[in-house]
Structures are given as structure tokens and as C-alpha cells.
mmCIF file of C-alpha atoms and ligand atoms in Angstrom:
data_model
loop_
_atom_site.group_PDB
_atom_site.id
_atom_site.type_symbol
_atom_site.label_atom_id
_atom_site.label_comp_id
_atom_site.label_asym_id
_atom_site.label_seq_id
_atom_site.Cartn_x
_atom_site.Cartn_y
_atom_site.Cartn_z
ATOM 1 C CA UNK A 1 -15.271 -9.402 36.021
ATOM 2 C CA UNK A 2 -16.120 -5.779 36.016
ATOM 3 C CA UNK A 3 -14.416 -2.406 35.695
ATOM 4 C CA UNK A 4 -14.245 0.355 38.167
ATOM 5 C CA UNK A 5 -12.693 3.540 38.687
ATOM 6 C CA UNK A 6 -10.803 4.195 41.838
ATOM 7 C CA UNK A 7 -10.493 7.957 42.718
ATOM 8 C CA UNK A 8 -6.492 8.777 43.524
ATOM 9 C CA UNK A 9 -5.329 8.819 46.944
ATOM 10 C CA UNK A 10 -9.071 6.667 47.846
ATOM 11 C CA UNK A 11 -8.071 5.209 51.494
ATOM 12 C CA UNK A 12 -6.809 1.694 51.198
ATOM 13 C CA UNK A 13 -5.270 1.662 47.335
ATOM 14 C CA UNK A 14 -1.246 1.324 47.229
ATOM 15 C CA UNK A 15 1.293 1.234 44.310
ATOM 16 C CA UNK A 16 3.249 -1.218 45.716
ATOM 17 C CA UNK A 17 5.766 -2.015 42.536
ATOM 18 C CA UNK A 18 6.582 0.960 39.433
ATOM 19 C CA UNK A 19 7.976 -1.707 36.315
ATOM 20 C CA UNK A 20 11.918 -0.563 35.402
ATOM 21 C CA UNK A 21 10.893 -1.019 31.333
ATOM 22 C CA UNK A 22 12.781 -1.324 28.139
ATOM 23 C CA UNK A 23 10.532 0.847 26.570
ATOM 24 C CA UNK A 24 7.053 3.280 26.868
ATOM 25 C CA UNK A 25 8.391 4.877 30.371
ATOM 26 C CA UNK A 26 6.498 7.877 30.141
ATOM 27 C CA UNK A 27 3.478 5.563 30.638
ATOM 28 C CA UNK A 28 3.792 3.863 34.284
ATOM 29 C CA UNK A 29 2.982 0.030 34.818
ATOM 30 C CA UNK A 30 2.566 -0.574 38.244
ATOM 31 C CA UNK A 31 1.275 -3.165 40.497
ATOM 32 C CA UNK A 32 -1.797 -1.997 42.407
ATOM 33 C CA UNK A 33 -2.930 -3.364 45.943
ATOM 34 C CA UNK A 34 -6.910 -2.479 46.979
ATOM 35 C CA UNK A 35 -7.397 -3.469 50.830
ATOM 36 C CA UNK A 36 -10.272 -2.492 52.557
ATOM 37 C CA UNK A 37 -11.070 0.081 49.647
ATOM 38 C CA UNK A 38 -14.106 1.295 49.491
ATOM 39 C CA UNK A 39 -15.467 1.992 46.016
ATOM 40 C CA UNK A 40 -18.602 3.593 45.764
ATOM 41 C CA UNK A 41 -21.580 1.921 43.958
ATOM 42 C CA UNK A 42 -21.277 4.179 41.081
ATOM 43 C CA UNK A 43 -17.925 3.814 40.031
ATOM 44 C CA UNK A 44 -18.947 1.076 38.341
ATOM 45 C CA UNK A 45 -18.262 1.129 34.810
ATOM 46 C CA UNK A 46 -21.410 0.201 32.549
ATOM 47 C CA UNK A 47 -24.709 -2.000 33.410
ATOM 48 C CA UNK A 48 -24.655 -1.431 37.345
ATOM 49 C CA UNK A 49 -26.807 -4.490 37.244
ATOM 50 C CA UNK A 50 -23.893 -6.521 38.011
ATOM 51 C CA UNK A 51 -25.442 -9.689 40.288
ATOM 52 C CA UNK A 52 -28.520 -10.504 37.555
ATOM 53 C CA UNK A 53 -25.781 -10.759 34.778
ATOM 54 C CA UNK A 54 -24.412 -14.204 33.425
ATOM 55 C CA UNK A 55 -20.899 -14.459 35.145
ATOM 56 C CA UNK A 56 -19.348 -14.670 32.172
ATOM 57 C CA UNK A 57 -20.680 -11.315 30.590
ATOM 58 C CA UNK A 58 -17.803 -8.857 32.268
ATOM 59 C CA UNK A 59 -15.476 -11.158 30.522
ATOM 60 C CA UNK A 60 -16.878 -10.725 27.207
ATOM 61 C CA UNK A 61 -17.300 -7.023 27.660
ATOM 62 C CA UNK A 62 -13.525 -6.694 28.643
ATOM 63 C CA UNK A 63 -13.143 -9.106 25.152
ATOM 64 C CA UNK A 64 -15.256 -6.433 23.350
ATOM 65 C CA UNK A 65 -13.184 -3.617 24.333
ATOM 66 C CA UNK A 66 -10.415 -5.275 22.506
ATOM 67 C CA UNK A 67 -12.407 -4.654 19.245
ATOM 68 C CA UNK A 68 -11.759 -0.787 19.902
ATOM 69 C CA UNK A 69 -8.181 -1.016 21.199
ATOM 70 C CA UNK A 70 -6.483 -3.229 19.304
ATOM 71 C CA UNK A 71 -6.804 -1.139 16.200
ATOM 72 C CA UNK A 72 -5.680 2.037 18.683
ATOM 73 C CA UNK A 73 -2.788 -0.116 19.219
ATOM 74 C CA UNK A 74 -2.057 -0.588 15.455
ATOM 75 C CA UNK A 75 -2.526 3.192 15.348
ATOM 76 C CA UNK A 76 0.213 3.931 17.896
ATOM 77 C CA UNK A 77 2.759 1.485 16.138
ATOM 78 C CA UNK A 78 2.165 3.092 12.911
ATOM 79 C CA UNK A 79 2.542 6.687 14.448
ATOM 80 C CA UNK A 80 6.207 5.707 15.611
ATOM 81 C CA UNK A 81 7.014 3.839 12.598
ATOM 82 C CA UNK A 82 6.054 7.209 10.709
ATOM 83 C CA UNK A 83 8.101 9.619 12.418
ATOM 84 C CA UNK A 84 10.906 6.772 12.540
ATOM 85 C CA UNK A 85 10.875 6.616 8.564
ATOM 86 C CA UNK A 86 10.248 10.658 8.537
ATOM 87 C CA UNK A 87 13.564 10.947 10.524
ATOM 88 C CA UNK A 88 15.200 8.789 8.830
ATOM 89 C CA UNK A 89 15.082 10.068 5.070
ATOM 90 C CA UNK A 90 15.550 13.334 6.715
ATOM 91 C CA UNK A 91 18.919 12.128 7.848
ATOM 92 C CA UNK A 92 19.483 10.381 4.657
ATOM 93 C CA UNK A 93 18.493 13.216 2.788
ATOM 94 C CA UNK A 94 20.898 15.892 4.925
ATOM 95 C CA UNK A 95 23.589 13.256 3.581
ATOM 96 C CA UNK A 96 22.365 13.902 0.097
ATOM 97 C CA UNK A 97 20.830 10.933 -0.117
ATOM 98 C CA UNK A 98 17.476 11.041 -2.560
ATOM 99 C CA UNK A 99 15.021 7.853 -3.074
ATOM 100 C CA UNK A 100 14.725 7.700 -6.510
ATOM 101 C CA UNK A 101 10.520 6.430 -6.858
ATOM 102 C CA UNK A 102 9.875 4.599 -9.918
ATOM 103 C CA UNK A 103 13.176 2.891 -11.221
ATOM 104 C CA UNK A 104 13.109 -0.745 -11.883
ATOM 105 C CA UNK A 105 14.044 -2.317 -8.410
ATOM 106 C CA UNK A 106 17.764 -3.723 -9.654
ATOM 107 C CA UNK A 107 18.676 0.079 -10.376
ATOM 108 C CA UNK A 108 18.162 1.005 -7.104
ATOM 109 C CA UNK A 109 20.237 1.506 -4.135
ATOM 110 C CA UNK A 110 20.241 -1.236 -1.308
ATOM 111 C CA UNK A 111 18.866 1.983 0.981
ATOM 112 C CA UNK A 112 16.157 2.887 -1.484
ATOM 113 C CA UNK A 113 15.154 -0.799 -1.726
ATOM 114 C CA UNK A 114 14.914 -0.914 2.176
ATOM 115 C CA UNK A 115 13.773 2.178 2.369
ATOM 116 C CA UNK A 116 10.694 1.666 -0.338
ATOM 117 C CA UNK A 117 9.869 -1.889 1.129
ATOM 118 C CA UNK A 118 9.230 0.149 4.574
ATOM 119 C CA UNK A 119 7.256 2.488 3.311
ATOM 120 C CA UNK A 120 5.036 -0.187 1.783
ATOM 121 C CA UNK A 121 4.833 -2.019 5.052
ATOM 122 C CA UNK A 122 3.412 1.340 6.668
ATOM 123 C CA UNK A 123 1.249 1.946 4.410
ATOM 124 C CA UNK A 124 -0.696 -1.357 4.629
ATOM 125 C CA UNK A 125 -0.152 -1.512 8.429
ATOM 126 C CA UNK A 126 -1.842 2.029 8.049
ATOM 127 C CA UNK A 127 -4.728 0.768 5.426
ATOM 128 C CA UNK A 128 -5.866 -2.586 8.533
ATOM 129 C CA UNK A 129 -6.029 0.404 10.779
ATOM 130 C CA UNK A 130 -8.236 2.303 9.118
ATOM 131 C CA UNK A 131 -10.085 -0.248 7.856
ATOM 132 C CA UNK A 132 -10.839 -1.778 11.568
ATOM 133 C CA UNK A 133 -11.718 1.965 13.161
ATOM 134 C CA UNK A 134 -14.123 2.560 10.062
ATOM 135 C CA UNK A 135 -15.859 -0.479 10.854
ATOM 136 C CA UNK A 136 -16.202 -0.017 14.561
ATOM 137 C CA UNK A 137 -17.216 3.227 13.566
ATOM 138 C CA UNK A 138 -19.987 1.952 11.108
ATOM 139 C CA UNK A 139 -21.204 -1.027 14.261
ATOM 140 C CA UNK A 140 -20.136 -3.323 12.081
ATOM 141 C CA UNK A 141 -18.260 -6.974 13.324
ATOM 142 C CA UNK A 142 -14.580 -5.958 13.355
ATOM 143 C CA UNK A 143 -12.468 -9.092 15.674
ATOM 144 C CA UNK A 144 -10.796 -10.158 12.721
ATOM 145 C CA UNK A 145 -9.912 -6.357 11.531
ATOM 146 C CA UNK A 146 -9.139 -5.373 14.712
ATOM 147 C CA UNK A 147 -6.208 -8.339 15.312
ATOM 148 C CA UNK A 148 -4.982 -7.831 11.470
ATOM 149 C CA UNK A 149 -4.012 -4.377 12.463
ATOM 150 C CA UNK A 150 -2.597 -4.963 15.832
ATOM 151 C CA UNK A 151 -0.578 -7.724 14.235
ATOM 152 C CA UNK A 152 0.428 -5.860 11.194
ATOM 153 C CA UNK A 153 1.161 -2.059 13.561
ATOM 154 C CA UNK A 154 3.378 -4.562 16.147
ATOM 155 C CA UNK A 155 5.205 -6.025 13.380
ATOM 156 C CA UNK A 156 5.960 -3.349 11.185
ATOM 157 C CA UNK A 157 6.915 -0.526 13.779
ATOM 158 C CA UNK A 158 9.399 -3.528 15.102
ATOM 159 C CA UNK A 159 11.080 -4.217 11.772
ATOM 160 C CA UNK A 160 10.985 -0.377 10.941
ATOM 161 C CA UNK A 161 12.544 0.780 13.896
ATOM 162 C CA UNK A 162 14.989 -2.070 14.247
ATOM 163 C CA UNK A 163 16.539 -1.118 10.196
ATOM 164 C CA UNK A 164 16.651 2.470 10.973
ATOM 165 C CA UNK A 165 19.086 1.897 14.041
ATOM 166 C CA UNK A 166 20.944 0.112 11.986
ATOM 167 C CA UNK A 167 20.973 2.097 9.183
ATOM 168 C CA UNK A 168 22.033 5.354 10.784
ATOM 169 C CA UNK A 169 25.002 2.939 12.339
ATOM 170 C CA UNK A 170 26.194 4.497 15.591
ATOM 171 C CA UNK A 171 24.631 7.325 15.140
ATOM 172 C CA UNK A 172 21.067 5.451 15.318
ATOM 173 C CA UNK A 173 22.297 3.580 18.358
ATOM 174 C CA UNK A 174 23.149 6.703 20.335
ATOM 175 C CA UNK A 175 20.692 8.851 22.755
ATOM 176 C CA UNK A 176 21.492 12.055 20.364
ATOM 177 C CA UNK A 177 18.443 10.601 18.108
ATOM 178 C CA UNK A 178 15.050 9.686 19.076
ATOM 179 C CA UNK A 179 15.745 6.582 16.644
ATOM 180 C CA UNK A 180 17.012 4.270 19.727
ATOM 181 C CA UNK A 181 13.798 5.485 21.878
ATOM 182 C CA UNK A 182 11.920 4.711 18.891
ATOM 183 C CA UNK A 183 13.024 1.078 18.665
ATOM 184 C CA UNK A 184 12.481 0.262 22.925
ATOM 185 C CA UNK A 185 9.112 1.702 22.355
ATOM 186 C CA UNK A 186 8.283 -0.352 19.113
ATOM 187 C CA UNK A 187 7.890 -3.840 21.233
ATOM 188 C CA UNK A 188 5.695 -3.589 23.110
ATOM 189 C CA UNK A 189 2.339 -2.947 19.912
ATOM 190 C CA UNK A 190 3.649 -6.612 19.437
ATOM 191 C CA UNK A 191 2.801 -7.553 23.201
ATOM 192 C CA UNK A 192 0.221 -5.794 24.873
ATOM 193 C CA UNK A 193 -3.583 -6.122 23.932
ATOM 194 C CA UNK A 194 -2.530 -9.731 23.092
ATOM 195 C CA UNK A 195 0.676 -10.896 21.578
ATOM 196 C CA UNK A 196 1.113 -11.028 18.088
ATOM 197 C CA UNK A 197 0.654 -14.944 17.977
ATOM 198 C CA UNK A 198 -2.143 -15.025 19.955
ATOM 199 C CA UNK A 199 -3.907 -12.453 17.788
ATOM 200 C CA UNK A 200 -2.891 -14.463 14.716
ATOM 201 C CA UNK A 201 -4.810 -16.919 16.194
ATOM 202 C CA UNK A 202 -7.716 -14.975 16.726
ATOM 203 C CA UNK A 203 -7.268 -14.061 13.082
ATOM 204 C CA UNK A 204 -6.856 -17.696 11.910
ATOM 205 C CA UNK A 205 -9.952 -18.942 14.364
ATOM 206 C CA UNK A 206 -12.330 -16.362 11.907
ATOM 207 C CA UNK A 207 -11.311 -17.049 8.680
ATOM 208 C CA UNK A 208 -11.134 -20.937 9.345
ATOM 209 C CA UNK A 209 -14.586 -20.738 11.299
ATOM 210 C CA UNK A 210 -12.887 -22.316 14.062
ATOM 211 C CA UNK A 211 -13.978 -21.839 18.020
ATOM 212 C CA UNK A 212 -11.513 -21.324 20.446
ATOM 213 C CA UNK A 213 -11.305 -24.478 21.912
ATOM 214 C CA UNK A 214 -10.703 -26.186 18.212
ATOM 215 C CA UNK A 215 -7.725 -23.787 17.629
ATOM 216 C CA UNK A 216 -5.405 -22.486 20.170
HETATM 217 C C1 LIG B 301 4.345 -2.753 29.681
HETATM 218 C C2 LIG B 301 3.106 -3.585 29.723
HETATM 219 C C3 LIG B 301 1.896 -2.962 29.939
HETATM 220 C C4 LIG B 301 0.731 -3.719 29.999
HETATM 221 N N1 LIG B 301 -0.435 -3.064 30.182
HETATM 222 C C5 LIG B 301 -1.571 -3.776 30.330
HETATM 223 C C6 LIG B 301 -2.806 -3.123 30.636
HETATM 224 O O1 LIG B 301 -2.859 -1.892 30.730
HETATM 225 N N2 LIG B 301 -3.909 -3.880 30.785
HETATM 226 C C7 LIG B 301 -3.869 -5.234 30.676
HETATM 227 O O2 LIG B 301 -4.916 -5.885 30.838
HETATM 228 N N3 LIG B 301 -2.732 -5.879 30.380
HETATM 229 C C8 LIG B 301 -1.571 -5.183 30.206
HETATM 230 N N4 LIG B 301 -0.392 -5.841 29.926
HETATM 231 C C9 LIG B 301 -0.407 -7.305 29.848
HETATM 232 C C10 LIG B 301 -0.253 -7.805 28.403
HETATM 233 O O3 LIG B 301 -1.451 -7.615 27.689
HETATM 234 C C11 LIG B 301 0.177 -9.278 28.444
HETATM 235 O O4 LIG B 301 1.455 -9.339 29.032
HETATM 236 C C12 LIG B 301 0.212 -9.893 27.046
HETATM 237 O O5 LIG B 301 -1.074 -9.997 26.503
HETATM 238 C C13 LIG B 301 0.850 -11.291 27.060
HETATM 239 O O6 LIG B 301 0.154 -12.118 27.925
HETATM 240 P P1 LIG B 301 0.944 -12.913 29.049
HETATM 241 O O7 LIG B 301 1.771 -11.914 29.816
HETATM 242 O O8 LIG B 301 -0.054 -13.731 29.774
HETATM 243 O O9 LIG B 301 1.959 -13.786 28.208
HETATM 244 P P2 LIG B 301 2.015 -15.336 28.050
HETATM 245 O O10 LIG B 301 0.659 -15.892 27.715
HETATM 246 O O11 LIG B 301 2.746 -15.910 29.211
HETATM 247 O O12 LIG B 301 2.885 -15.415 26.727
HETATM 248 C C14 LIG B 301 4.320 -15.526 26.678
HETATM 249 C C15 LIG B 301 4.702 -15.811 25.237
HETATM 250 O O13 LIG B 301 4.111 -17.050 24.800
HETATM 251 C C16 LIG B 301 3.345 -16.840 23.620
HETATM 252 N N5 LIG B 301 2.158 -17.695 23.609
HETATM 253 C C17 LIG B 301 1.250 -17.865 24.626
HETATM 254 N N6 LIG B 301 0.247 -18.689 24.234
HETATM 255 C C18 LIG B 301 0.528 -19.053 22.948
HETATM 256 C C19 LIG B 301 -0.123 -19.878 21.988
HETATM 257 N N7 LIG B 301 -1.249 -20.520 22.251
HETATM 258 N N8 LIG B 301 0.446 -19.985 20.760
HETATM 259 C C20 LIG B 301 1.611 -19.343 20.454
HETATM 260 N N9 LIG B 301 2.270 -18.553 21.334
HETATM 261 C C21 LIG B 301 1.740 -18.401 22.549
HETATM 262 C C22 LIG B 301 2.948 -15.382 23.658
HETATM 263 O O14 LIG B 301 2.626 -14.885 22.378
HETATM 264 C C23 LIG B 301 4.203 -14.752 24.244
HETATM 265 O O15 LIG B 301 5.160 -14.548 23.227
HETATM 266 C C24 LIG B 301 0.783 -5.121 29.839
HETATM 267 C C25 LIG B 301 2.007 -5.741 29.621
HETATM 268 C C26 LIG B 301 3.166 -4.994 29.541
HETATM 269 C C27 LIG B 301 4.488 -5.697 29.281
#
């Protein structure tokens, strides 16, 4: 396994298929068909000592990466659950509806209760991502740290974006918002770069010291 780059309109690469998806269409998935492409030599990305490597070090490099992007990942989610909660107490707060910080939680509002418990789940989503990005940062080992915040991002930019459709009722439901767009986009921090499951197992394998044939 080994990346390359392949220069646009290089003879012999096709799109052959653009995905119809739910959600992140300004970004195009697309199926790619290479047949007698020629790539040159130093397209290559990294070591171009490719046939005195172990076969199984492209793999692991490609594993590596996932140290870096899987905390990017956590970084997007948390950027749309932001400007989902943002927009949303700006709504609430055009309806003349304040959060009231600091009261005991039975004097609150069922809103400010919901509306406190997701700004506590962006804030620690925010807190793994930092965390794992310092750490990569400082070359230190980050695969658990790096899978706690793609978890944490996918989850809470799904349950964020999910209560603030419903929340805003029809309103958050209809195109006139960015709320609805908000929500199609959330899924997919929860699926790309490894599900959510399978990076809770990656998270489970390293605290329980397990290998990934003893836990999967
Ligand atoms: C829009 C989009 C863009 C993508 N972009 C890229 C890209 O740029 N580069 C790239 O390399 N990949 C990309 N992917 C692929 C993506 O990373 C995979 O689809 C994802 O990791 C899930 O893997 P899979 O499709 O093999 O799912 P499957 O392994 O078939 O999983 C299906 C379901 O089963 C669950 N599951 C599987 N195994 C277990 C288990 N052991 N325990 C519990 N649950 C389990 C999964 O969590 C998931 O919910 C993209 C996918 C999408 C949808």
C-alpha cells in the first residue's frame, strides 16, 4: 500500500460514479478508475524506496496518518456543533429567551437544561481535541487521544445538531436555516476515519492492553 498523487486530467484516470449524499456535498466522493495511467516515479508520496520495505509498512503508515486526522475530524464536528449551538441561542435569544448560568438545575427551564448539557458536551468534545493535536504536536504517542476525540466530535455534533432541529420545531426542519444542513453534515464525523465503534475499540484495545486480534 502506498500513496500517490495523480495530476488532473493525467491520460487514463476516470470518475466513473459522483455519490448522491445525505450530507458534506460540497466535498465530492467519487469512484475513481486508473487504466493504463501512468504515474511518474515521483509522485510517490514518502520513502520512494518502496520494493526494500516490509509489505506491511504502507499499511501502517496509512494507520499513522489516522493519528493526525482523526483529531481533524473531531475538530470539524466540533466546528459545526459550535455554530449549531451559536445559532441556536441566537434564535432563542431573538425570542427573548436568556440561559440563566448558575441556578440550581430544578430552577431551570427544560431549554436551559438542554441547552447547558450541550454546551458541556462541546466543551469536552473540544478539550480530546486539543488534547490529541497538542500531543501530535509535542511527537508524543496519541492513538488513544486521537480515537477519544473522533468518538467524542462524531457523537456530540450528532446529538447537538439533531436537538437543535428539534428545538427550533419547523422552523429548524426547513431550508430557511442552516440548522437542517447542519444536522446531514453532522453524520458523517461518526463514520468516516473509522466508525465510532470501531474507534471505541481502538480506545478500549489501549487502555485494556489488548492487541487487535484479542479484541475486535
Ligand atoms: C462520504 C464518505 C466519504 C469517505 N471518504 C473516505 C476517504 O476520503 N478515504 C477513505 O479511506 N475512506 C473514506 N470513506 C470510507 C469510510 O472511512 C468507511 O466507510 C468507514 O470507515 C466505515 O467502514 P466500512 O464502510 O468498511 O463499514 P463497515 O465495516 O461495513 O461497517 C458497517 C457498520 O458496522 C459497524 N461495525 C463494523 N465492524 C464492527 C465491529 N467489530 N464492532 C462493532 N461494530 C462494527 C461499523 O461501525 C458500521 O456501523 C468515506 C466514507 C463516506 C461515507
Amino acid at each position: 500500500m502506498r500513496p500517490f498523487v495523480v495530476e488532473a486530467g493525467t491520460p487514463g484516470i476516470k470518475v466513473t460514479k459522483l455519490e448522491h449524499k445525505m450530507g458534506i456535498r460540497a466535498s465530492d466522493t467519487a469512484s475513481l478508475v486508473l487504466q493504463d495511467c501512468h504515474v511518474p516515479f515521483d509522485n510517490i508520496l514518502g520513502s520512494p524506496e518502496v520494493a526494500q520495505e516490509k509489505a506491511t509498512a504502507g499499511f501502517k503508515g496509512a494507520m499513522a496518518t489516522f493519528d493526525a486526522t482523526r483529531p481533524l475530524i473531531g475538530a470539524t464536528a466540533v466546528g459545526v456543533a459550535r455554530a449549531t449551538l451559536e445559532l441556536l441561542k441566537e434564535l432563542l435569544a431573538n425570542q427573548g429567551i436568556a440561559i440563566r448560568y448558575g441556578l440550581p438545575r430544578q430552577k431551570l427551564t427544560n431549554i436551559e437544561r438542554d441547552i447547558i448539557d450541550m454546551e458541556v458536551m462541546l466543551r469536552s468534545a473540544w478539550l480530546l481535541v486539543i488534547k490529541s493535536v497538542w500531543m501530535a504536536d509535542n511527537r508524543r504517542s496519541n492513538v488513544k487521544e486521537a480515537s477519544m476525540a473522533k468518538v467524542r466530535g462524531g457523537d456530540v455534533v450528532t446529538k447537538i445538531t439533531q436537538k437543535a432541529v428539534e428545538m427550533m420545531g419547523p422552523l429548524g426542519y426547513s431550508r430557511d436555516l442552516l440548522l437542517e444542513k447542519w444536522f446531514r453534515d453532522a453524520k458523517i464525523s461518526d463514520i468516516y476515519e473509522g466508525t465510532g465503534q470501531i474507534n471505541r475499540l481502538i480506545v478500549a484495545r489501549n487502555i485494556l492492553g489488548y492487541r487487535g486480534s484479542e479484541l475486535r
